[in-house]
mmCIF file of C-alpha atoms in Angstrom:
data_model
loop_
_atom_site.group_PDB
_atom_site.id
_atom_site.type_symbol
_atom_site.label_atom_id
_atom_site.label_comp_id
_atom_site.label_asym_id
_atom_site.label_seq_id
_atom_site.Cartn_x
_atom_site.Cartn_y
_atom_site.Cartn_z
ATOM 1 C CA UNK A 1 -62.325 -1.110 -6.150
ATOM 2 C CA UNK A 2 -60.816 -4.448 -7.213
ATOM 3 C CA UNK A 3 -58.151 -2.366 -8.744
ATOM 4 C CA UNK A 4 -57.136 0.111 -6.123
ATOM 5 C CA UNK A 5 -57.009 -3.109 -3.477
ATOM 6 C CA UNK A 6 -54.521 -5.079 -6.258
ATOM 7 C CA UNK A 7 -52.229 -1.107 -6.134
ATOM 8 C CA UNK A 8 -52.531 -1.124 -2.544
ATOM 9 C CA UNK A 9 -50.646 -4.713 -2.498
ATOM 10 C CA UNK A 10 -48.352 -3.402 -4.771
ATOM 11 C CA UNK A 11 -47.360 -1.020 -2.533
ATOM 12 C CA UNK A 12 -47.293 -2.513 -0.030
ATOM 13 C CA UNK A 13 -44.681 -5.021 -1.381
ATOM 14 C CA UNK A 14 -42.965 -2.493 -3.058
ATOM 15 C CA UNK A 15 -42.417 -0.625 0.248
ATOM 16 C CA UNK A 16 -41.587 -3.927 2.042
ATOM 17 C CA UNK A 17 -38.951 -4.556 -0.462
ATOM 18 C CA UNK A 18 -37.392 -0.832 -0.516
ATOM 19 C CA UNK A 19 -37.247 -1.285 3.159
ATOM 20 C CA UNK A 20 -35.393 -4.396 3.124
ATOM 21 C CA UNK A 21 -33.217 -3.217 0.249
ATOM 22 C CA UNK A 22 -32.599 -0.253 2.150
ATOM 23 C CA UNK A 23 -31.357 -2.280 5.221
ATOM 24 C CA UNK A 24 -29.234 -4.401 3.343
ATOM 25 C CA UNK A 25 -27.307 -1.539 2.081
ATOM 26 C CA UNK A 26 -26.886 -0.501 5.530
ATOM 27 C CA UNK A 27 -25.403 -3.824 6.674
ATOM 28 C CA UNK A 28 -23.417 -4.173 3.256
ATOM 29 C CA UNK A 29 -21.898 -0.941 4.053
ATOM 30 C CA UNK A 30 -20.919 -1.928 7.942
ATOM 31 C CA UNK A 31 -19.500 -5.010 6.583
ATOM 32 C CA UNK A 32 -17.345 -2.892 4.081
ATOM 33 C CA UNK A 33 -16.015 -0.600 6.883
ATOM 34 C CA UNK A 34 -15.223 -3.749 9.197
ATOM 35 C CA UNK A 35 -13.520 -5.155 6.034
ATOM 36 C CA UNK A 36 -12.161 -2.191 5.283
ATOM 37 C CA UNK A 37 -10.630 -1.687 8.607
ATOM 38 C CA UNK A 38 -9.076 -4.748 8.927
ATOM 39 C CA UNK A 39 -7.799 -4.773 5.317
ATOM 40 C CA UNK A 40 -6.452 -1.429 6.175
ATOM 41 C CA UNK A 41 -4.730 -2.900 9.903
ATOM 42 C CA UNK A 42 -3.048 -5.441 7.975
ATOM 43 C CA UNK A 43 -1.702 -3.589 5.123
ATOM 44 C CA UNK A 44 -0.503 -1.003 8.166
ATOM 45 C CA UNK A 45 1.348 -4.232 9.534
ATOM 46 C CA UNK A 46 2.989 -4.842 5.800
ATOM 47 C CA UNK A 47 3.957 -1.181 5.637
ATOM 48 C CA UNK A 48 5.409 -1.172 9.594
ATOM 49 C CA UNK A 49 7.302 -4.555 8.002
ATOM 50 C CA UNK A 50 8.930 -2.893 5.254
ATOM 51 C CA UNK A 51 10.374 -0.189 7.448
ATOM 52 C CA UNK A 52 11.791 -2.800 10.290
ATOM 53 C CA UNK A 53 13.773 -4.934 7.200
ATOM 54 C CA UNK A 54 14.937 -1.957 5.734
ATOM 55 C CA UNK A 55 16.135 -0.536 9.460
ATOM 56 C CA UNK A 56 17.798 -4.019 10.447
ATOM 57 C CA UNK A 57 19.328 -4.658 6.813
ATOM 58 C CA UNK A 58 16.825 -8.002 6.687
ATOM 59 C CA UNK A 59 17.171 -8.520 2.320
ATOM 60 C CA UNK A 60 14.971 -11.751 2.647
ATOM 61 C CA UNK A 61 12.596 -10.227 4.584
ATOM 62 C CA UNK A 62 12.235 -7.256 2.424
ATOM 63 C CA UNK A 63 12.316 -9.574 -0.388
ATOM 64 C CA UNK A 64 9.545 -11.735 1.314
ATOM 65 C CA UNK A 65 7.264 -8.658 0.588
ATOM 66 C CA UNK A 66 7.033 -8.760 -2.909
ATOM 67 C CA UNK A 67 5.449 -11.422 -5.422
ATOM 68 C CA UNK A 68 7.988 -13.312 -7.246
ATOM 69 C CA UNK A 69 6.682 -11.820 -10.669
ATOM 70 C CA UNK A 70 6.469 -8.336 -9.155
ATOM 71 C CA UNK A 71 7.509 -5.263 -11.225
ATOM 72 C CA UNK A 72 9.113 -1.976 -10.064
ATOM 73 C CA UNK A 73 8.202 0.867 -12.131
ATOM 74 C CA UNK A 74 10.773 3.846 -11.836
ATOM 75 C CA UNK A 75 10.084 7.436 -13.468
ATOM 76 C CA UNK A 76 11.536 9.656 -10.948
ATOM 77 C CA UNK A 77 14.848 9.548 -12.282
ATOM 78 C CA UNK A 78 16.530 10.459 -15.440
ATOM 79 C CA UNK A 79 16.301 7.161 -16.794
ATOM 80 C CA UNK A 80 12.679 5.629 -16.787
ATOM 81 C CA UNK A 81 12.507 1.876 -16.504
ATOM 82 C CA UNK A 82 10.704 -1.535 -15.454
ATOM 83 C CA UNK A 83 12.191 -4.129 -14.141
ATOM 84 C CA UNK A 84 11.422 -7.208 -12.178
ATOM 85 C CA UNK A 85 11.716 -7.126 -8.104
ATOM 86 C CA UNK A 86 14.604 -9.924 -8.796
ATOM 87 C CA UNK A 87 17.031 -6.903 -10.573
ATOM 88 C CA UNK A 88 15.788 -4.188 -8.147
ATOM 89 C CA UNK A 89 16.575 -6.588 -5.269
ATOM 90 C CA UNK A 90 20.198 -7.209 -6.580
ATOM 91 C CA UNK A 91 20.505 -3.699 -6.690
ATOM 92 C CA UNK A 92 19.628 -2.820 -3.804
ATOM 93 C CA UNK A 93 21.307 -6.280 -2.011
ATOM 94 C CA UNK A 94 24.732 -4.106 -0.836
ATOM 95 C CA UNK A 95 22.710 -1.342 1.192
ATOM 96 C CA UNK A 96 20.994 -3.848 2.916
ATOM 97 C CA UNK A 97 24.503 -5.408 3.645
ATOM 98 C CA UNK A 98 26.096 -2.510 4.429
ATOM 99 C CA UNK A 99 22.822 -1.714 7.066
ATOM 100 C CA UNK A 100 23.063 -4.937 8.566
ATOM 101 C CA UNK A 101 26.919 -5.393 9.141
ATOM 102 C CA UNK A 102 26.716 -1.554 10.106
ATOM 103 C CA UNK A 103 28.142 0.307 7.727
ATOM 104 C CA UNK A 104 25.447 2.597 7.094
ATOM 105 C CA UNK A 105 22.021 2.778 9.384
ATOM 106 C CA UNK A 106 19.193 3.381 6.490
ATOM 107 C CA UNK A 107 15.678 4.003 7.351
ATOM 108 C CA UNK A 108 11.978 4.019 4.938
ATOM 109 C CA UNK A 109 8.907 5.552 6.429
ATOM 110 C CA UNK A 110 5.896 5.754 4.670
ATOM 111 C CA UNK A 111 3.014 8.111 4.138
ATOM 112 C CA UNK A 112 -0.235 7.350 2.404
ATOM 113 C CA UNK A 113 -2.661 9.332 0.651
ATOM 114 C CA UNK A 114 -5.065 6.398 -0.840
ATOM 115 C CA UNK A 115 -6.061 3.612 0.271
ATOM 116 C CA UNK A 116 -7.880 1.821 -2.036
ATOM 117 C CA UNK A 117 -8.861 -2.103 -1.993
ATOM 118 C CA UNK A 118 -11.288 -5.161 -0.502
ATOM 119 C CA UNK A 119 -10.233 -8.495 1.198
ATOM 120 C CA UNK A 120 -7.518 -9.534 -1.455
ATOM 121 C CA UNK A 121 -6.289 -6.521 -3.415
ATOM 122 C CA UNK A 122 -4.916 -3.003 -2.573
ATOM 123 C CA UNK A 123 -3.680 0.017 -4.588
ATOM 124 C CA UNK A 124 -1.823 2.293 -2.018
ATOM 125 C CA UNK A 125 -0.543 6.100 -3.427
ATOM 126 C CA UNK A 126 1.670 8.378 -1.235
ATOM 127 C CA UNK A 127 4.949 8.851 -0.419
ATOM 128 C CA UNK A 128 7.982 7.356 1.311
ATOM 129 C CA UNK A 129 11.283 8.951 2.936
ATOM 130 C CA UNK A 130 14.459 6.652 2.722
ATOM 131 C CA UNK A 131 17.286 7.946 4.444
ATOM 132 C CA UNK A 132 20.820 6.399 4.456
ATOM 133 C CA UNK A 133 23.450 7.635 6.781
ATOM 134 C CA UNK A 134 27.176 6.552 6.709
ATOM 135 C CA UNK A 135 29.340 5.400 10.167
ATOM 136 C CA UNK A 136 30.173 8.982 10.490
ATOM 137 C CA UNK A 137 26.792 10.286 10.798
ATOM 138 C CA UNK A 138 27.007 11.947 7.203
ATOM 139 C CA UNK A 139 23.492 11.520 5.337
ATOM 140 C CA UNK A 140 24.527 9.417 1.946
ATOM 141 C CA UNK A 141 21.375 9.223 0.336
ATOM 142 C CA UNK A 142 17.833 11.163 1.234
ATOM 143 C CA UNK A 143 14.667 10.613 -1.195
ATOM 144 C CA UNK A 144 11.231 11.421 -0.838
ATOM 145 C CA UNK A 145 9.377 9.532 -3.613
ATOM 146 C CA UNK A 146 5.497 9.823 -4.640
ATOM 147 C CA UNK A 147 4.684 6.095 -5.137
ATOM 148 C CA UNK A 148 2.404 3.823 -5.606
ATOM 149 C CA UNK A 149 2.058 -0.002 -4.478
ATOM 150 C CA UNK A 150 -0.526 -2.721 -6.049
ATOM 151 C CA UNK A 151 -0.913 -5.712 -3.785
ATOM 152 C CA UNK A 152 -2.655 -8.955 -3.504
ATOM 153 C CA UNK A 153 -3.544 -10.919 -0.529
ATOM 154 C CA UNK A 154 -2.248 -14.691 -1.195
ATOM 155 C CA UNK A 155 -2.905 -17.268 1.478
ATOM 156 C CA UNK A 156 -3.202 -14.729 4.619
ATOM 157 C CA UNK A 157 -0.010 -12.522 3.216
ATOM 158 C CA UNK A 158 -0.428 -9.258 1.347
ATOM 159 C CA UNK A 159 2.511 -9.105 -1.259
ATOM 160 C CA UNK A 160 3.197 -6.580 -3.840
ATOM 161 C CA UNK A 161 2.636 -6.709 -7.303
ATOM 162 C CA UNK A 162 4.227 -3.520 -8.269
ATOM 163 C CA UNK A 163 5.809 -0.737 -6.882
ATOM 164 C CA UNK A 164 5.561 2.570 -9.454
ATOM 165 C CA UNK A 165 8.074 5.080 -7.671
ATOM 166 C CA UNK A 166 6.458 8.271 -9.556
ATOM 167 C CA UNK A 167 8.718 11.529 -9.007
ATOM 168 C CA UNK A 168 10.097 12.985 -6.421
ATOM 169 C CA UNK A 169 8.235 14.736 -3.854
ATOM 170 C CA UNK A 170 9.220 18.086 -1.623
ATOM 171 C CA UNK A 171 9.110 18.108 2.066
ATOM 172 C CA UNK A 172 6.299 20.365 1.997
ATOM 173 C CA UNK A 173 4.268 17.466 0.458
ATOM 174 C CA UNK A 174 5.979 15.006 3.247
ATOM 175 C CA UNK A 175 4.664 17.016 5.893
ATOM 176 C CA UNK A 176 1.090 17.543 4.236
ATOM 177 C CA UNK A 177 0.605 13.706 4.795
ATOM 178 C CA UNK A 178 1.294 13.606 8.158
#
């Protein structure tokens, strides 16, 4: 008797604790989605950013973006490299010049696949169109480019750590995203 009273407790507790565990897990995982969803607003807003200093040839604000000791990762091309954001920025200083005093109108929209991350880090795959179009309306430059961005949150900012731009993509993928 004495022992089927002391299993009784037991189960008792044990059931009292599953419960509870089982609640916790329900409010972990509603914190995670509210997280998640802001996370995931904000990184929209550093996305929507990159596209408006591309558009209005801003080079510090695209530049702003980025981590000083980011790395851009490029295998899409013939030549695969790694450099720091400081080279790819000086390379790609004179389109943003030639956007901004109007020489060209270039554009970047973006497309994402997967969104991974918590409050202070992000890995974001998919793809991203640039387009760059001379003062006669004749396209200089198109790419679609699978990518991939790692970012970290740093005092209230996301900035990325890396940009890998992968291989090209085909408009057929482009549109799958959509």
């Amino acid at each position: 008797m004495r022992n089927n009273c002391f299993l009784l407790v037991i189960l008792f507790v044990l059931g009292f604790v599953s419960e509870s565990t089982a609640n916790d897990s329900i409010a972990l995982e509603s914190f995670e989605s509210l997280s998640d969803s802001t996370r995931l607003a904000e990184l929209d807003l550093y996305w929507n950013e990159l596209t408006r200093t591309v558009k209005e040839g801003d080079y510090e604000g695209y530049g702003a973006a980025y981590h000083p000791d980011a790395v851009v990762v490029f295998t899409n091309g013939k030549t695969k490299k790694s450099v720091p954001i400081s080279t790819a920025l000086l390379n790609w200083k004179q389109g943003f010049d030639n956007t901004k005093i109007g020489l060209t109108n270039d554009a970047v929209e973006f497309r994402l696949s997967q969104r991974i991350g918590n409050e202070t880090t992000a890995h974001e795959t998919g793809i991203f169109h640039y387009k760059s179009i001379d003062v006669n309306n004749k396209v200089k430059a198109r790419y679609l480019v699978h990518f991939e961005m790692l970012l970290i949150k740093k005092d209230g900012q996301w900035l990325s750590l890396m940009e890998y731009q992968k291989s090209s993509a085909t408009e057929e993928e482009w549109e799958a995203l959509k």
